[in-house]
Structures are given as structure tokens and as C-alpha cells.
mmCIF file of C-alpha atoms in Angstrom:
data_model
loop_
_atom_site.group_PDB
_atom_site.id
_atom_site.type_symbol
_atom_site.label_atom_id
_atom_site.label_comp_id
_atom_site.label_asym_id
_atom_site.label_seq_id
_atom_site.Cartn_x
_atom_site.Cartn_y
_atom_site.Cartn_z
ATOM 1 C CA GLU Y 218 105.314 22.793 50.626
ATOM 2 C CA PHE Y 219 107.128 25.040 48.168
ATOM 3 C CA VAL Y 220 108.185 22.103 45.975
ATOM 4 C CA ALA Y 221 104.686 20.656 46.120
ATOM 5 C CA ALA Y 222 103.005 23.923 45.076
ATOM 6 C CA LEU Y 223 105.535 24.543 42.323
ATOM 7 C CA THR Y 224 105.317 20.985 41.010
ATOM 8 C CA ASP Y 225 101.532 20.975 40.864
ATOM 9 C CA ALA Y 226 101.481 24.229 38.865
ATOM 10 C CA ALA Y 227 104.383 23.617 36.450
ATOM 11 C CA ILE Y 228 104.187 22.133 32.969
ATOM 12 C CA ALA Y 229 107.920 22.263 32.223
ATOM 13 C CA ILE Y 230 111.220 22.562 34.076
ATOM 14 C CA VAL Y 231 114.318 23.997 32.379
ATOM 15 C CA ILE Y 232 117.692 23.055 33.885
ATOM 16 C CA ASP Y 233 120.676 25.196 32.963
ATOM 17 C CA GLU Y 234 124.155 23.603 33.117
ATOM 18 C CA ALA Y 235 122.235 20.363 32.577
ATOM 19 C CA HIS Y 236 125.341 18.145 32.691
ATOM 20 C CA ARG Y 237 125.004 18.421 36.470
ATOM 21 C CA ALA Y 238 121.506 16.922 36.415
ATOM 22 C CA GLY Y 239 122.879 13.404 36.840
ATOM 23 C CA ALA Y 240 124.102 14.236 40.357
ATOM 24 C CA PRO Y 241 122.343 12.429 43.246
ATOM 25 C CA THR Y 242 120.699 15.613 44.562
ATOM 26 C CA TYR Y 243 119.254 16.412 41.129
ATOM 27 C CA GLN Y 244 118.054 12.821 40.710
ATOM 28 C CA GLU Y 245 116.305 12.908 44.063
ATOM 29 C CA LEU Y 246 114.597 16.188 43.216
ATOM 30 C CA THR Y 247 113.425 14.960 39.814
ATOM 31 C CA ARG Y 248 112.133 11.756 41.418
ATOM 32 C CA ILE Y 249 110.035 13.792 43.884
ATOM 33 C CA ILE Y 250 108.725 16.036 41.116
ATOM 34 C CA LYS Y 251 107.779 13.140 38.838
ATOM 35 C CA SER Y 252 106.046 11.306 41.676
ATOM 36 C CA ARG Y 253 103.729 14.283 42.113
ATOM 37 C CA ASN Y 254 103.286 15.289 38.488
ATOM 38 C CA ASP Y 255 104.356 12.902 35.737
ATOM 39 C CA ARG Y 256 103.155 15.303 33.019
ATOM 40 C CA ILE Y 257 106.051 17.719 33.566
ATOM 41 C CA SER Y 258 108.603 17.938 30.758
ATOM 42 C CA PHE Y 259 112.291 18.416 31.561
ATOM 43 C CA PHE Y 260 114.538 20.464 29.266
ATOM 44 C CA GLY Y 261 118.272 20.763 29.824
ATOM 45 C CA LEU Y 262 120.674 23.331 28.403
ATOM 46 C CA THR Y 263 124.412 22.673 28.361
ATOM 47 C CA ALA Y 264 127.484 23.028 26.172
ATOM 48 C CA THR Y 265 129.025 19.895 27.733
ATOM 49 C CA PRO Y 266 126.377 17.136 27.493
ATOM 50 C CA TYR Y 267 127.940 14.491 29.704
ATOM 51 C CA ARG Y 268 128.110 14.010 33.444
ATOM 52 C CA THR Y 269 131.857 13.518 33.952
ATOM 53 C CA GLU Y 270 134.750 11.501 32.439
ATOM 54 C CA TYR Y 271 133.796 8.469 30.346
ATOM 55 C CA SER Y 272 135.573 6.336 27.780
ATOM 56 C CA ASP Y 273 132.783 6.735 25.235
ATOM 57 C CA SER Y 274 129.984 9.204 24.603
ATOM 58 C CA ALA Y 275 127.209 6.641 25.146
ATOM 59 C CA ALA Y 276 128.365 5.986 28.716
ATOM 60 C CA GLY Y 277 128.877 9.701 29.292
ATOM 61 C CA ILE Y 278 125.256 10.643 28.733
ATOM 62 C CA ALA Y 279 123.583 7.573 30.293
ATOM 63 C CA ALA Y 280 122.730 9.353 33.550
ATOM 64 C CA LEU Y 281 121.346 12.332 31.655
ATOM 65 C CA GLN Y 282 119.236 10.157 29.354
ATOM 66 C CA GLU Y 283 117.245 8.974 32.338
ATOM 67 C CA ILE Y 284 116.045 12.541 32.798
ATOM 68 C CA PHE Y 285 116.039 14.001 29.284
ATOM 69 C CA GLN Y 286 115.707 10.880 27.042
ATOM 70 C CA GLU Y 287 116.877 12.723 23.935
ATOM 71 C CA LEU Y 288 119.608 15.091 22.750
ATOM 72 C CA LEU Y 289 118.073 17.886 20.684
ATOM 73 C CA LEU Y 290 119.945 19.867 18.030
ATOM 74 C CA PRO Y 291 118.521 22.707 15.910
ATOM 75 C CA ALA Y 292 117.912 21.811 12.270
ATOM 76 C CA SER Y 293 120.402 24.521 11.306
ATOM 77 C CA LEU Y 294 123.182 22.474 12.938
ATOM 78 C CA ASP Y 295 122.252 19.175 11.280
ATOM 79 C CA ASP Y 296 124.885 19.090 8.549
ATOM 80 C CA ALA Y 297 124.915 16.007 6.320
ATOM 81 C CA SER Y 298 128.489 16.788 5.243
ATOM 82 C CA GLY Y 299 129.795 15.809 8.671
ATOM 83 C CA THR Y 300 130.520 19.325 9.888
ATOM 84 C CA SER Y 301 130.304 19.339 13.682
ATOM 85 C CA PRO Y 302 127.823 21.628 15.490
ATOM 86 C CA ARG Y 303 130.775 23.636 16.832
ATOM 87 C CA GLU Y 304 132.173 24.196 13.347
ATOM 88 C CA LYS Y 305 128.715 25.138 12.073
ATOM 89 C CA LEU Y 306 128.305 27.698 14.868
ATOM 90 C CA GLN Y 307 131.713 29.107 13.990
ATOM 91 C CA GLU Y 308 130.642 29.525 10.368
ATOM 92 C CA MET Y 309 127.535 31.368 11.614
ATOM 93 C CA GLY Y 310 129.638 33.695 13.772
ATOM 94 C CA VAL Y 311 127.987 32.469 16.977
ATOM 95 C CA LEU Y 312 131.233 30.909 18.218
ATOM 96 C CA ALA Y 313 134.709 32.323 17.783
ATOM 97 C CA GLU Y 314 137.305 30.414 15.825
ATOM 98 C CA LEU Y 315 139.747 28.703 18.142
ATOM 99 C CA GLU Y 316 143.489 28.150 18.121
ATOM 100 C CA ILE Y 317 145.041 26.011 20.864
ATOM 101 C CA TYR Y 318 148.760 26.149 21.621
ATOM 102 C CA GLU Y 319 150.529 23.989 24.154
ATOM 103 C CA LEU Y 320 152.851 25.710 26.616
ATOM 104 C CA GLN Y 321 155.313 23.295 28.203
ATOM 105 C CA THR Y 322 156.084 24.135 31.828
ATOM 106 C CA GLU Y 323 158.795 21.434 32.245
ATOM 107 C CA VAL Y 324 157.429 20.876 35.765
ATOM 108 C CA ASP Y 325 157.165 17.271 37.016
ATOM 109 C CA LEU Y 326 153.934 16.372 38.814
ATOM 110 C CA ARG Y 327 153.126 13.047 40.443
ATOM 111 C CA LEU Y 328 149.604 11.740 40.809
ATOM 112 C CA PRO Y 329 148.476 10.256 44.139
ATOM 113 C CA PRO Y 330 149.401 6.533 44.436
ATOM 114 C CA ASN Y 331 145.812 5.479 45.198
ATOM 115 C CA VAL Y 332 144.335 6.644 41.879
ATOM 116 C CA PRO Y 333 142.395 3.743 40.258
ATOM 117 C CA ALA Y 334 144.019 2.104 37.243
ATOM 118 C CA SER Y 335 141.000 2.604 34.995
ATOM 119 C CA PRO Y 336 140.181 6.168 33.897
ATOM 120 C CA ASP Y 337 136.477 5.418 34.338
ATOM 121 C CA ALA Y 338 136.890 4.084 37.875
ATOM 122 C CA LEU Y 339 137.101 7.526 39.496
ATOM 123 C CA THR Y 340 134.062 8.719 41.379
ATOM 124 C CA GLN Y 341 133.294 12.441 41.414
ATOM 125 C CA GLU Y 342 134.871 12.696 44.867
ATOM 126 C CA GLU Y 343 138.009 10.845 43.753
ATOM 127 C CA GLN Y 344 138.299 13.074 40.710
ATOM 128 C CA GLU Y 345 138.150 16.147 42.923
ATOM 129 C CA SER Y 346 140.756 14.578 45.212
ATOM 130 C CA VAL Y 347 143.132 14.021 42.265
ATOM 131 C CA ASP Y 348 142.550 17.574 41.074
ATOM 132 C CA GLU Y 349 143.269 18.930 44.541
ATOM 133 C CA ALA Y 350 146.553 17.031 44.772
ATOM 134 C CA ILE Y 351 147.889 18.177 41.404
ATOM 135 C CA LYS Y 352 146.678 21.735 42.027
ATOM 136 C CA ARG Y 353 148.816 21.972 45.145
ATOM 137 C CA ALA Y 354 151.807 20.389 43.419
ATOM 138 C CA SER Y 355 151.607 22.826 40.487
ATOM 139 C CA ASP Y 356 151.598 25.935 42.698
ATOM 140 C CA VAL Y 357 155.360 26.506 42.465
ATOM 141 C CA PRO Y 358 157.331 29.644 41.474
ATOM 142 C CA ARG Y 359 159.330 27.982 38.669
ATOM 143 C CA ARG Y 360 156.093 27.019 36.928
ATOM 144 C CA ARG Y 361 154.911 30.640 37.015
ATOM 145 C CA TRP Y 362 158.277 31.794 35.678
ATOM 146 C CA ALA Y 363 157.863 29.340 32.779
ATOM 147 C CA ILE Y 364 154.423 30.754 31.909
ATOM 148 C CA LEU Y 365 155.127 34.446 32.519
ATOM 149 C CA PRO Y 366 157.150 35.243 29.341
ATOM 150 C CA ARG Y 367 154.358 34.054 27.013
ATOM 151 C CA LEU Y 368 151.697 35.729 29.155
ATOM 152 C CA LYS Y 369 153.664 38.964 29.058
ATOM 153 C CA GLN Y 370 154.069 38.672 25.287
ATOM 154 C CA ILE Y 371 150.352 38.316 24.547
ATOM 155 C CA ALA Y 372 149.452 40.970 27.155
ATOM 156 C CA ASN Y 373 151.517 43.466 25.176
ATOM 157 C CA GLU Y 374 149.629 42.720 21.967
ATOM 158 C CA PRO Y 375 147.310 45.627 21.044
ATOM 159 C CA GLY Y 376 143.707 44.994 22.051
ATOM 160 C CA SER Y 377 144.372 41.781 23.945
ATOM 161 C CA SER Y 378 141.955 40.765 26.714
ATOM 162 C CA ILE Y 379 143.275 37.801 28.680
ATOM 163 C CA LEU Y 380 141.788 35.377 31.197
ATOM 164 C CA TYR Y 381 144.336 33.495 33.298
ATOM 165 C CA PHE Y 382 143.133 30.397 35.173
ATOM 166 C CA GLY Y 383 145.587 29.510 37.926
ATOM 167 C CA PRO Y 384 145.739 26.189 39.792
ATOM 168 C CA THR Y 385 145.265 27.868 43.178
ATOM 169 C CA VAL Y 386 144.235 31.203 44.615
ATOM 170 C CA SER Y 387 147.816 31.916 45.709
ATOM 171 C CA ASP Y 388 149.108 31.174 42.191
ATOM 172 C CA ALA Y 389 146.568 33.558 40.608
ATOM 173 C CA GLN Y 390 147.477 36.252 43.148
ATOM 174 C CA ALA Y 391 151.208 35.732 42.554
ATOM 175 C CA MET Y 392 150.775 35.906 38.774
ATOM 176 C CA THR Y 393 148.835 39.165 39.161
ATOM 177 C CA PHE Y 394 151.750 40.589 41.136
ATOM 178 C CA LEU Y 395 154.322 39.422 38.576
ATOM 179 C CA LEU Y 396 152.360 40.960 35.701
ATOM 180 C CA ARG Y 397 152.076 44.277 37.534
ATOM 181 C CA MET Y 398 155.819 44.218 38.117
ATOM 182 C CA GLU Y 399 156.177 43.978 34.326
ATOM 183 C CA GLY Y 400 154.003 47.077 33.887
ATOM 184 C CA ILE Y 401 150.902 45.154 32.735
ATOM 185 C CA THR Y 402 147.477 46.083 34.089
ATOM 186 C CA ALA Y 403 146.255 42.957 35.878
ATOM 187 C CA GLU Y 404 143.709 42.196 38.594
ATOM 188 C CA PHE Y 405 142.868 39.167 40.716
ATOM 189 C CA VAL Y 406 139.326 37.878 41.277
ATOM 190 C CA GLY Y 407 138.620 35.163 43.835
ATOM 191 C CA ALA Y 408 135.772 33.640 45.794
ATOM 192 C CA GLU Y 409 136.420 36.103 48.626
ATOM 193 C CA THR Y 410 136.455 39.159 46.358
ATOM 194 C CA ARG Y 411 133.631 41.507 47.354
ATOM 195 C CA THR Y 412 130.794 41.637 44.821
ATOM 196 C CA PRO Y 413 131.126 45.407 44.120
ATOM 197 C CA THR Y 414 134.879 44.985 43.590
ATOM 198 C CA ARG Y 415 134.363 42.041 41.257
ATOM 199 C CA ARG Y 416 131.808 43.977 39.220
ATOM 200 C CA GLN Y 417 134.170 46.927 38.893
ATOM 201 C CA VAL Y 418 137.080 44.703 37.826
ATOM 202 C CA ILE Y 419 134.971 42.989 35.176
ATOM 203 C CA ARG Y 420 133.624 46.345 33.978
ATOM 204 C CA ASP Y 421 137.172 47.708 33.643
ATOM 205 C CA PHE Y 422 138.218 44.509 31.875
ATOM 206 C CA LYS Y 423 135.390 44.890 29.345
ATOM 207 C CA ASP Y 424 136.347 48.550 28.829
ATOM 208 C CA GLY Y 425 139.966 47.617 28.107
ATOM 209 C CA LYS Y 426 141.357 49.284 31.243
ATOM 210 C CA ILE Y 427 142.590 45.921 32.552
ATOM 211 C CA ARG Y 428 144.588 43.647 30.259
ATOM 212 C CA VAL Y 429 144.589 40.448 32.355
ATOM 213 C CA ILE Y 430 142.216 38.980 34.954
ATOM 214 C CA CYS Y 431 143.783 36.208 37.044
ATOM 215 C CA ASN Y 432 141.475 33.802 38.876
ATOM 216 C CA CYS Y 433 141.141 30.263 40.164
ATOM 217 C CA GLU Y 434 137.878 28.623 39.040
ATOM 218 C CA VAL Y 435 135.492 31.477 39.930
ATOM 219 C CA LEU Y 436 135.154 32.709 36.326
ATOM 220 C CA THR Y 437 134.571 29.285 34.723
ATOM 221 C CA THR Y 438 130.779 29.766 34.518
ATOM 222 C CA GLY Y 439 128.438 32.734 34.683
ATOM 223 C CA PHE Y 440 131.157 35.135 33.525
ATOM 224 C CA ASP Y 441 130.198 37.473 30.703
ATOM 225 C CA ALA Y 442 133.017 39.359 28.984
ATOM 226 C CA PRO Y 443 132.532 38.557 25.293
ATOM 227 C CA ARG Y 444 135.670 40.191 23.914
ATOM 228 C CA VAL Y 445 138.149 37.775 25.501
ATOM 229 C CA THR Y 446 140.979 37.303 22.991
ATOM 230 C CA HIS Y 447 143.187 34.864 24.930
ATOM 231 C CA VAL Y 448 142.652 32.193 27.576
ATOM 232 C CA VAL Y 449 145.659 30.874 29.494
ATOM 233 C CA ILE Y 450 144.879 27.595 31.260
ATOM 234 C CA ALA Y 451 147.441 27.056 33.999
ATOM 235 C CA ARG Y 452 144.800 25.252 36.072
ATOM 236 C CA THR Y 453 145.751 21.575 35.914
ATOM 237 C CA THR Y 454 142.684 19.337 35.900
ATOM 238 C CA VAL Y 455 141.500 15.863 34.918
ATOM 239 C CA SER Y 456 137.950 17.153 34.397
ATOM 240 C CA ARG Y 457 136.857 17.429 30.786
ATOM 241 C CA VAL Y 458 133.878 19.572 31.777
ATOM 242 C CA LEU Y 459 136.020 22.089 33.678
ATOM 243 C CA TRP Y 460 138.563 22.257 30.856
ATOM 244 C CA GLU Y 461 135.857 22.950 28.264
ATOM 245 C CA GLN Y 462 134.243 25.559 30.510
ATOM 246 C CA MET Y 463 137.515 27.454 30.856
ATOM 247 C CA ILE Y 464 137.987 27.463 27.094
ATOM 248 C CA GLY Y 465 134.352 28.448 26.638
ATOM 249 C CA ARG Y 466 134.957 31.830 28.290
ATOM 250 C CA GLY Y 467 136.662 32.912 25.075
ATOM 251 C CA LEU Y 468 134.303 31.380 22.526
ATOM 252 C CA ARG Y 469 131.753 34.176 22.131
ATOM 253 C CA GLY Y 470 131.522 34.913 18.422
ATOM 254 C CA GLU Y 471 131.081 38.245 16.671
ATOM 255 C CA LYS Y 472 127.293 37.823 16.477
ATOM 256 C CA PHE Y 473 127.228 37.957 20.277
ATOM 257 C CA GLY Y 474 129.563 40.903 20.613
ATOM 258 C CA GLY Y 475 132.584 38.634 20.885
ATOM 259 C CA THR Y 476 135.627 38.034 18.714
ATOM 260 C CA ARG Y 477 136.289 36.315 15.415
ATOM 261 C CA LYS Y 478 139.118 34.286 16.959
ATOM 262 C CA CYS Y 479 140.258 33.265 20.437
ATOM 263 C CA VAL Y 480 143.717 31.888 21.231
ATOM 264 C CA VAL Y 481 144.134 29.368 24.056
ATOM 265 C CA TYR Y 482 147.454 28.577 25.706
ATOM 266 C CA ASP Y 483 147.191 25.237 27.478
ATOM 267 C CA CYS Y 484 149.938 24.742 30.072
ATOM 268 C CA LEU Y 485 151.236 21.157 30.075
ATOM 269 C CA ASP Y 486 153.181 19.453 32.850
ATOM 270 C CA ASN Y 487 155.062 16.169 33.009
ATOM 271 C CA PHE Y 488 153.076 13.532 34.925
ATOM 272 C CA SER Y 489 154.476 10.467 36.634
ATOM 273 C CA GLY Y 490 152.547 7.738 38.409
ATOM 274 C CA ASP Y 491 149.805 8.146 35.790
ATOM 275 C CA PRO Y 492 147.551 5.047 35.587
ATOM 276 C CA GLY Y 493 145.748 6.312 32.511
ATOM 277 C CA LYS Y 494 143.510 9.101 33.780
ATOM 278 C CA VAL Y 495 145.634 11.984 32.544
ATOM 279 C CA LYS Y 496 146.585 10.108 29.376
ATOM 280 C CA GLY Y 497 142.909 9.603 28.618
ATOM 281 C CA PHE Y 498 142.291 13.268 29.216
ATOM 282 C CA TYR Y 499 145.128 14.212 26.871
ATOM 283 C CA GLN Y 500 143.508 12.068 24.168
ATOM 284 C CA PHE Y 501 140.260 13.947 24.662
ATOM 285 C CA ARG Y 502 142.116 17.222 24.452
ATOM 286 C CA GLU Y 503 143.767 16.100 21.222
ATOM 287 C CA SER Y 504 140.317 15.649 19.695
ATOM 288 C CA TRP Y 505 139.717 19.362 20.319
ATOM 289 C CA HIS Y 506 142.945 20.172 18.511
ATOM 290 C CA ARG Y 507 141.848 18.116 15.516
ATOM 291 C CA GLU Y 508 138.295 19.409 15.434
ATOM 292 C CA PHE Y 509 139.260 23.048 15.651
ATOM 293 C CA LYS Y 510 142.380 22.627 13.510
ATOM 294 C CA GLY Y 511 144.333 24.016 16.444
ATOM 295 C CA LYS Y 512 148.104 24.226 16.457
ATOM 296 C CA ARG Y 513 150.546 22.267 18.587
#
């Protein structure tokens, strides 16, 4: 009854994080809505306009095109010189400039033997299964010890505000402990962290009282702390969307109370048993390095 009343009265529906709109539950909901009121317009907002991992952009937005038909860009971002929308937004001060450095962990990880040979053959569930396997394998002390010196170095830089994305909750908790042992103000935020505690931690982080927040996935979306200066991605993933979302936490530009520049340290492991999925993801990641003129 609620959906029926809402559908009959609405003239437009706006979907935030619209890359998720290709999911079966979204498709079923849009089908019901359109069957009752085919005059409704759908608008989607997202910084990552593709459903999941695809070999080309056309395939990546096919599911979304069924709902939205068209990708809209403001005229101010339509640059005939070939400048990308991201670069244009950087020039406008909306997005921060980005530098990406690779941090080698020298840790060997093996993908599950049942991963499909084609990068595009993974379903969403299989992708999550691969992520889960490599997350567990990367939660080892020697990997944290490999990351800690660089994390300590940037934490001691004046004015630094650092987000650390760990592969697991236990890794993020352990890294918080190690940083505190080095005399660095650090806090952990997880899914089980009480809402008042989380709010206080984020408030202290914004005020500069906390130098590093360690977390596992919970601060990838809906997290607002514009003056993030560094993002350390120790969370191993084969998801392009998740990787971009983690980086995006540091991309608020000066016009939005953010920073002129954000530095990302991307932790890289050695993969064996890789049928192409991780290699394909690395190629995607390389395109970020080229586009943002990041450093290796």
C-alpha cells in the first residue's frame, strides 16, 4: 500500500549511489513502479557509473541504461580538449588533486582455485567470495609490520589526517594498537561501534585531535570528513567500485572545505593462482595513475 500510494503521487524518483540500481531488488522495485505509473522519471546520482567489473565501459553501464537511458554531464564538464570530468573538477577546486603511491607488502596471497578464468565471469556473489578469501589471507602480522613504517611517517607529518582501510576488523584494530604504541593518536571504528562513540571519534578526527582512523569498510560511503590528507588502502579487493569509494573519501576539494591535494598509499600484494581477475583490476588501477598523473 505504501509503494502504491507513493508511486501514484510521485513524478520523479532520485536514486543515490545509483550504480547499485542494476541489482535484482532495485530492478524489481522499478518494474513495480513503472507498471503503476509509467510517467515517473528516474534520476541516478553516482561517482562510479557502472554496476560491477566489466571489460569495457559499454558493458559496465548496460544494466543501468535500462533504468536511466542516458548519462548526463553538466555543460561545465564538457571539455572539447579531452580533459576528463575528474580533471575539470580538480581545476574548479571541487575535487582534490590526487597522488597515488604503491606500497609493496611483499606478502604472497593465493586466490581460490575455483575462480573463473574470465574476469567478467564472476557474479556479484563470486566476487564477494574472492574478496572474503583474500581478506582473510591478508590479515597477517608481517603485512601490518610492512605497512606500519610508512603509516607512522605520514602520521607524524604536521596537519595530516589519515584514513586507514584494513582488510578485516581484527587488522584495523591491531593497526590502531600498533599506532598507539608508537605514540600516535589513533582510533578504530567498526560496524559494532556505538553510534555516539562513532560520532565523537569522527568529531575529534575533524578537529585534529585524532591523527588516524582505522576501519574495515564502514567508512567507504556516507562518511563526511573533508580534510582527509591521506588514504591508506590496505583492504585488498577485486571490486573497482569499492576501491574508488575508498579513494573518494579523500577527494573533497577546497571549495567543499576539503584539501588541495590528497595522497593515497595503495598496498600491493603478490598474487598467485590469478586467472586474470586481479590483473584486470591492476590495469584499471593503472588508468587512475595515468589520469591523475599519480606516482609509482
